[in-house]
């Protein structure tokens, strides 16, 4: 079975959440004046899958209480909007749903047109980053190594890349890269974010080399990763980077769900073994409801001669790629060499193809 190519990179559209037909007509008119299309959701249930990826969210006053009850994650660039007399008092509920602004029509029409114009096509840096999330179908599957390889490969292609370690129990992706001595902030210093993060400031604060920036854990006490911190990070990264790679835990927490919902593609790494496939089935069942493009990477060797196509078929997923054994890889990691850094070998070839697919670039290799 050939690896499936995901759909080409798509532009994220502003999201309007309202069931008020008159308000919707007004907002559609303003969006057209701003030169952009929009996505529509009549209620929070319909909005949930598009809530985080959208570059701008406008919540109608009619749906604000429902959004509050639905406990949608806080995010930046959310606006509470309604007509004069419908939003009074609006300050309390705007703060509760995480709205940064309250727009009252018709007075706020020019301001809203400007906000829509910021989301119009051909504006660099506005929600253009592509996000891929990686997780293991079982412990020790090699997901962190694949995540590191993808990030290193993207950076070698001169793509501004952020590698995010979302697994508190993973040991730290800075160790995978051999970056543990580099100065810069780690997650514990960012978990108190208020939901707003400036992309250039984020990049300057984190450990980096060239086009690659890493957000990982320190060696201190284990801390919970709030969903709000992941929302702010993903939002800033989407605006300020070209590619974002997220290494996820197998047991999903709220922050992991945020990353899954924002990802353009999710890859599950599964060793070519029967028990690993059985374990991965549980992981897939938990992950699948939160993402639209889910594929499997099957890693050799196969002690029982289990084929990659059989693993993919058992999981009900498309086969996104295979990874042949690479004896020198583990030795290199122990010496502090970043995975796929040399651009040679099975891992590098697979990562190059996956990055090409993710970004819509012409294929430069196969795996």
PDB file of C-alpha atoms in Angstrom, residues 49-235:
ATOM      1  CA  UNK A  49     -13.046  21.123  15.754  1.00  0.00           C
ATOM      2  CA  UNK A  50     -12.317  24.485  14.098  1.00  0.00           C
ATOM      3  CA  UNK A  51     -12.042  26.592  17.252  1.00  0.00           C
ATOM      4  CA  UNK A  52      -8.271  26.451  17.719  1.00  0.00           C
ATOM      5  CA  UNK A  53      -7.034  26.360  14.103  1.00  0.00           C
ATOM      6  CA  UNK A  54      -9.014  29.446  13.058  1.00  0.00           C
ATOM      7  CA  UNK A  55      -6.934  32.656  12.821  1.00  0.00           C
ATOM      8  CA  UNK A  56      -9.899  34.643  14.187  1.00  0.00           C
ATOM      9  CA  UNK A  57     -13.078  33.612  16.033  1.00  0.00           C
ATOM     10  CA  UNK A  58     -16.183  35.773  16.290  1.00  0.00           C
ATOM     11  CA  UNK A  59     -18.740  34.582  18.847  1.00  0.00           C
ATOM     12  CA  UNK A  60     -22.224  36.002  18.477  1.00  0.00           C
ATOM     13  CA  UNK A  61     -23.891  37.219  21.642  1.00  0.00           C
ATOM     14  CA  UNK A  62     -26.541  34.547  21.151  1.00  0.00           C
ATOM     15  CA  UNK A  63     -23.932  31.762  21.506  1.00  0.00           C
ATOM     16  CA  UNK A  64     -21.704  33.231  24.230  1.00  0.00           C
ATOM     17  CA  UNK A  65     -23.504  31.462  27.131  1.00  0.00           C
ATOM     18  CA  UNK A  66     -23.415  28.172  25.213  1.00  0.00           C
ATOM     19  CA  UNK A  67     -19.682  28.567  24.520  1.00  0.00           C
ATOM     20  CA  UNK A  68     -19.113  29.163  28.208  1.00  0.00           C
ATOM     21  CA  UNK A  69     -21.035  25.994  29.143  1.00  0.00           C
ATOM     22  CA  UNK A  70     -19.165  24.005  26.478  1.00  0.00           C
ATOM     23  CA  UNK A  71     -15.839  24.935  28.138  1.00  0.00           C
ATOM     24  CA  UNK A  72     -14.116  25.588  24.839  1.00  0.00           C
ATOM     25  CA  UNK A  73     -10.389  26.240  25.395  1.00  0.00           C
ATOM     26  CA  UNK A  74      -9.280  29.836  25.786  1.00  0.00           C
ATOM     27  CA  UNK A  75      -7.487  31.230  22.770  1.00  0.00           C
ATOM     28  CA  UNK A  76      -6.239  34.556  21.499  1.00  0.00           C
ATOM     29  CA  UNK A  77      -8.003  36.624  18.800  1.00  0.00           C
ATOM     30  CA  UNK A  78     -11.526  35.830  19.973  1.00  0.00           C
ATOM     31  CA  UNK A  79     -14.175  38.534  19.631  1.00  0.00           C
ATOM     32  CA  UNK A  80     -17.638  38.732  21.194  1.00  0.00           C
ATOM     33  CA  UNK A  81     -19.909  40.436  18.678  1.00  0.00           C
ATOM     34  CA  UNK A  82     -23.519  41.641  18.629  1.00  0.00           C
ATOM     35  CA  UNK A  83     -25.761  44.593  17.883  1.00  0.00           C
ATOM     36  CA  UNK A  84     -26.319  47.599  20.115  1.00  0.00           C
ATOM     37  CA  UNK A  85     -28.492  46.693  23.072  1.00  0.00           C
ATOM     38  CA  UNK A  86     -27.843  42.943  22.810  1.00  0.00           C
ATOM     39  CA  UNK A  87     -24.505  42.772  24.608  1.00  0.00           C
ATOM     40  CA  UNK A  88     -25.181  44.871  27.705  1.00  0.00           C
ATOM     41  CA  UNK A  89     -23.578  44.027  30.022  1.00  0.00           C
ATOM     42  CA  UNK A  90     -20.979  42.069  27.999  1.00  0.00           C
ATOM     43  CA  UNK A  91     -17.734  42.535  29.907  1.00  0.00           C
ATOM     44  CA  UNK A  92     -18.226  39.637  32.331  1.00  0.00           C
ATOM     45  CA  UNK A  93     -19.149  36.969  29.795  1.00  0.00           C
ATOM     46  CA  UNK A  94     -16.483  38.194  27.349  1.00  0.00           C
ATOM     47  CA  UNK A  95     -13.857  37.642  30.022  1.00  0.00           C
ATOM     48  CA  UNK A  96     -15.276  34.242  30.926  1.00  0.00           C
ATOM     49  CA  UNK A  97     -15.135  32.931  27.349  1.00  0.00           C
ATOM     50  CA  UNK A  98     -11.685  34.464  26.806  1.00  0.00           C
ATOM     51  CA  UNK A  99     -12.728  37.124  24.307  1.00  0.00           C
ATOM     52  CA  UNK A 100     -10.109  39.828  23.873  1.00  0.00           C
ATOM     53  CA  UNK A 101     -12.575  42.344  22.399  1.00  0.00           C
ATOM     54  CA  UNK A 102     -16.282  43.158  22.416  1.00  0.00           C
ATOM     55  CA  UNK A 103     -17.495  44.444  19.041  1.00  0.00           C
ATOM     56  CA  UNK A 104     -20.854  46.224  19.018  1.00  0.00           C
ATOM     57  CA  UNK A 105     -22.511  46.778  15.658  1.00  0.00           C
ATOM     58  CA  UNK A 106     -22.848  49.042  13.798  1.00  0.00           C
ATOM     59  CA  UNK A 107     -20.153  51.111  15.556  1.00  0.00           C
ATOM     60  CA  UNK A 108     -17.504  48.379  15.298  1.00  0.00           C
ATOM     61  CA  UNK A 109     -17.997  47.663  11.577  1.00  0.00           C
ATOM     62  CA  UNK A 110     -14.788  49.394  10.373  1.00  0.00           C
ATOM     63  CA  UNK A 111     -12.759  47.663  13.079  1.00  0.00           C
ATOM     64  CA  UNK A 112     -14.173  44.251  12.129  1.00  0.00           C
ATOM     65  CA  UNK A 113     -13.463  44.833   8.443  1.00  0.00           C
ATOM     66  CA  UNK A 114      -9.822  45.459   9.383  1.00  0.00           C
ATOM     67  CA  UNK A 115      -9.723  42.242  11.433  1.00  0.00           C
ATOM     68  CA  UNK A 116     -11.136  40.257   8.501  1.00  0.00           C
ATOM     69  CA  UNK A 117      -8.640  41.899   6.147  1.00  0.00           C
ATOM     70  CA  UNK A 118      -5.793  40.631   8.321  1.00  0.00           C
ATOM     71  CA  UNK A 119      -6.984  37.097   7.522  1.00  0.00           C
ATOM     72  CA  UNK A 120      -7.265  37.681   3.772  1.00  0.00           C
ATOM     73  CA  UNK A 121      -5.080  35.610   1.399  1.00  0.00           C
ATOM     74  CA  UNK A 122      -1.491  36.536   0.576  1.00  0.00           C
ATOM     75  CA  UNK A 123      -0.700  38.014   3.975  1.00  0.00           C
ATOM     76  CA  UNK A 124       2.497  36.262   5.177  1.00  0.00           C
ATOM     77  CA  UNK A 125       2.657  35.147   8.786  1.00  0.00           C
ATOM     78  CA  UNK A 126      -1.099  34.971   9.400  1.00  0.00           C
ATOM     79  CA  UNK A 127      -1.846  31.378  10.313  1.00  0.00           C
ATOM     80  CA  UNK A 128       0.400  29.823   7.663  1.00  0.00           C
ATOM     81  CA  UNK A 129       2.350  27.255   9.678  1.00  0.00           C
ATOM     82  CA  UNK A 130       1.701  23.566   9.099  1.00  0.00           C
ATOM     83  CA  UNK A 131       1.399  21.416  12.230  1.00  0.00           C
ATOM     84  CA  UNK A 132       2.191  17.710  12.494  1.00  0.00           C
ATOM     85  CA  UNK A 133       1.714  15.768  15.727  1.00  0.00           C
ATOM     86  CA  UNK A 134       3.496  12.486  16.494  1.00  0.00           C
ATOM     87  CA  UNK A 135       2.803   9.905  19.199  1.00  0.00           C
ATOM     88  CA  UNK A 136       3.715   6.321  19.939  1.00  0.00           C
ATOM     89  CA  UNK A 137       1.338   3.417  19.647  1.00  0.00           C
ATOM     90  CA  UNK A 138       3.144   1.966  22.663  1.00  0.00           C
ATOM     91  CA  UNK A 139       5.951   3.006  24.970  1.00  0.00           C
ATOM     92  CA  UNK A 140       9.340   3.069  23.266  1.00  0.00           C
ATOM     93  CA  UNK A 141       7.881   3.087  19.768  1.00  0.00           C
ATOM     94  CA  UNK A 142      10.248   5.817  18.606  1.00  0.00           C
ATOM     95  CA  UNK A 143       7.796   8.704  18.311  1.00  0.00           C
ATOM     96  CA  UNK A 144      10.158  11.234  19.911  1.00  0.00           C
ATOM     97  CA  UNK A 145      12.952  10.266  17.534  1.00  0.00           C
ATOM     98  CA  UNK A 146      10.612  10.674  14.559  1.00  0.00           C
ATOM     99  CA  UNK A 147       9.425  14.047  15.894  1.00  0.00           C
ATOM    100  CA  UNK A 148      13.019  15.178  16.297  1.00  0.00           C
ATOM    101  CA  UNK A 149      13.894  13.923  12.823  1.00  0.00           C
ATOM    102  CA  UNK A 150      10.955  15.761  11.262  1.00  0.00           C
ATOM    103  CA  UNK A 151      11.927  19.018  12.966  1.00  0.00           C
ATOM    104  CA  UNK A 152      15.605  18.709  12.027  1.00  0.00           C
ATOM    105  CA  UNK A 153      14.670  17.886   8.417  1.00  0.00           C
ATOM    106  CA  UNK A 154      12.304  20.843   8.136  1.00  0.00           C
ATOM    107  CA  UNK A 155      14.951  23.182   9.531  1.00  0.00           C
ATOM    108  CA  UNK A 156      17.546  21.807   7.086  1.00  0.00           C
ATOM    109  CA  UNK A 157      15.106  22.799   4.324  1.00  0.00           C
ATOM    110  CA  UNK A 158      15.262  26.394   5.652  1.00  0.00           C
ATOM    111  CA  UNK A 159      11.760  26.196   7.100  1.00  0.00           C
ATOM    112  CA  UNK A 160      11.286  28.077  10.355  1.00  0.00           C
ATOM    113  CA  UNK A 161      10.492  25.177  12.656  1.00  0.00           C
ATOM    114  CA  UNK A 162       9.261  24.763  16.220  1.00  0.00           C
ATOM    115  CA  UNK A 163       9.572  21.391  17.957  1.00  0.00           C
ATOM    116  CA  UNK A 164       7.166  21.123  20.900  1.00  0.00           C
ATOM    117  CA  UNK A 165       7.571  18.495  23.614  1.00  0.00           C
ATOM    118  CA  UNK A 166       4.059  17.890  24.972  1.00  0.00           C
ATOM    119  CA  UNK A 167       4.954  14.693  26.851  1.00  0.00           C
ATOM    120  CA  UNK A 168       5.848  15.430  30.505  1.00  0.00           C
ATOM    121  CA  UNK A 169       7.045  11.829  30.941  1.00  0.00           C
ATOM    122  CA  UNK A 170       9.124  11.696  27.781  1.00  0.00           C
ATOM    123  CA  UNK A 171      12.464  12.725  29.246  1.00  0.00           C
ATOM    124  CA  UNK A 172      12.849  15.924  27.197  1.00  0.00           C
ATOM    125  CA  UNK A 173      13.242  16.443  23.461  1.00  0.00           C
ATOM    126  CA  UNK A 174      16.276  18.626  24.090  1.00  0.00           C
ATOM    127  CA  UNK A 175      18.049  15.376  25.040  1.00  0.00           C
ATOM    128  CA  UNK A 176      16.955  13.773  21.758  1.00  0.00           C
ATOM    129  CA  UNK A 177      18.605  16.654  19.906  1.00  0.00           C
ATOM    130  CA  UNK A 178      21.626  16.832  22.193  1.00  0.00           C
ATOM    131  CA  UNK A 179      20.585  20.346  23.215  1.00  0.00           C
ATOM    132  CA  UNK A 180      20.310  19.924  26.981  1.00  0.00           C
ATOM    133  CA  UNK A 181      23.106  22.452  27.565  1.00  0.00           C
ATOM    134  CA  UNK A 182      21.564  25.191  25.432  1.00  0.00           C
ATOM    135  CA  UNK A 183      20.143  28.143  27.322  1.00  0.00           C
ATOM    136  CA  UNK A 184      16.511  29.139  26.945  1.00  0.00           C
ATOM    137  CA  UNK A 185      13.121  28.778  28.561  1.00  0.00           C
ATOM    138  CA  UNK A 186      11.433  25.426  29.120  1.00  0.00           C
ATOM    139  CA  UNK A 187       7.758  24.623  29.704  1.00  0.00           C
ATOM    140  CA  UNK A 188       7.686  25.370  33.455  1.00  0.00           C
ATOM    141  CA  UNK A 189       8.584  29.004  32.736  1.00  0.00           C
ATOM    142  CA  UNK A 190       5.746  29.342  30.216  1.00  0.00           C
ATOM    143  CA  UNK A 191       2.874  27.608  31.987  1.00  0.00           C
ATOM    144  CA  UNK A 192       1.699  30.822  33.616  1.00  0.00           C
ATOM    145  CA  UNK A 193       0.869  32.421  30.253  1.00  0.00           C
ATOM    146  CA  UNK A 194      -2.316  34.477  30.127  1.00  0.00           C
ATOM    147  CA  UNK A 195      -3.218  33.204  26.665  1.00  0.00           C
ATOM    148  CA  UNK A 196      -1.215  35.829  24.739  1.00  0.00           C
ATOM    149  CA  UNK A 197       2.218  35.149  23.344  1.00  0.00           C
ATOM    150  CA  UNK A 198       4.144  37.242  20.833  1.00  0.00           C
ATOM    151  CA  UNK A 199       5.729  34.970  18.177  1.00  0.00           C
ATOM    152  CA  UNK A 200       9.095  36.790  17.957  1.00  0.00           C
ATOM    153  CA  UNK A 201       9.346  36.902  21.741  1.00  0.00           C
ATOM    154  CA  UNK A 202       8.623  33.173  21.958  1.00  0.00           C
ATOM    155  CA  UNK A 203      11.344  32.356  19.450  1.00  0.00           C
ATOM    156  CA  UNK A 204      13.927  34.538  21.192  1.00  0.00           C
ATOM    157  CA  UNK A 205      13.191  32.962  24.576  1.00  0.00           C
ATOM    158  CA  UNK A 206      13.568  29.279  23.579  1.00  0.00           C
ATOM    159  CA  UNK A 207      16.661  27.167  22.858  1.00  0.00           C
ATOM    160  CA  UNK A 208      17.468  27.444  19.157  1.00  0.00           C
ATOM    161  CA  UNK A 209      19.992  26.750  16.445  1.00  0.00           C
ATOM    162  CA  UNK A 210      19.452  28.219  13.014  1.00  0.00           C
ATOM    163  CA  UNK A 211      15.838  27.786  11.930  1.00  0.00           C
ATOM    164  CA  UNK A 212      15.015  25.219  14.619  1.00  0.00           C
ATOM    165  CA  UNK A 213      13.522  26.241  17.979  1.00  0.00           C
ATOM    166  CA  UNK A 214      12.617  23.750  20.743  1.00  0.00           C
ATOM    167  CA  UNK A 215      10.127  23.973  23.586  1.00  0.00           C
ATOM    168  CA  UNK A 216      10.860  21.129  25.996  1.00  0.00           C
ATOM    169  CA  UNK A 217      10.912  20.256  29.708  1.00  0.00           C
ATOM    170  CA  UNK A 218      13.588  20.899  32.283  1.00  0.00           C
ATOM    171  CA  UNK A 219      14.894  18.311  34.732  1.00  0.00           C
ATOM    172  CA  UNK A 220      12.971  19.760  37.688  1.00  0.00           C
ATOM    173  CA  UNK A 221       9.796  18.568  39.325  1.00  0.00           C
ATOM    174  CA  UNK A 222       7.105  17.280  36.997  1.00  0.00           C
ATOM    175  CA  UNK A 223       4.423  19.858  36.362  1.00  0.00           C
ATOM    176  CA  UNK A 224       1.023  19.775  34.761  1.00  0.00           C
ATOM    177  CA  UNK A 225       0.857  21.406  31.320  1.00  0.00           C
ATOM    178  CA  UNK A 226      -2.227  23.648  31.209  1.00  0.00           C
ATOM    179  CA  UNK A 227      -4.305  23.605  28.056  1.00  0.00           C
ATOM    180  CA  UNK A 228      -4.151  27.415  27.992  1.00  0.00           C
ATOM    181  CA  UNK A 229      -0.362  27.312  27.666  1.00  0.00           C
ATOM    182  CA  UNK A 230      -0.624  24.951  24.707  1.00  0.00           C
ATOM    183  CA  UNK A 231      -3.291  27.145  23.090  1.00  0.00           C
ATOM    184  CA  UNK A 232      -1.052  30.209  23.369  1.00  0.00           C
ATOM    185  CA  UNK A 233       1.985  28.309  22.078  1.00  0.00           C
ATOM    186  CA  UNK A 234       0.191  26.827  19.074  1.00  0.00           C
ATOM    187  CA  UNK A 235      -1.342  30.180  18.216  1.00  0.00           C
TER     188      UNK A 235
END
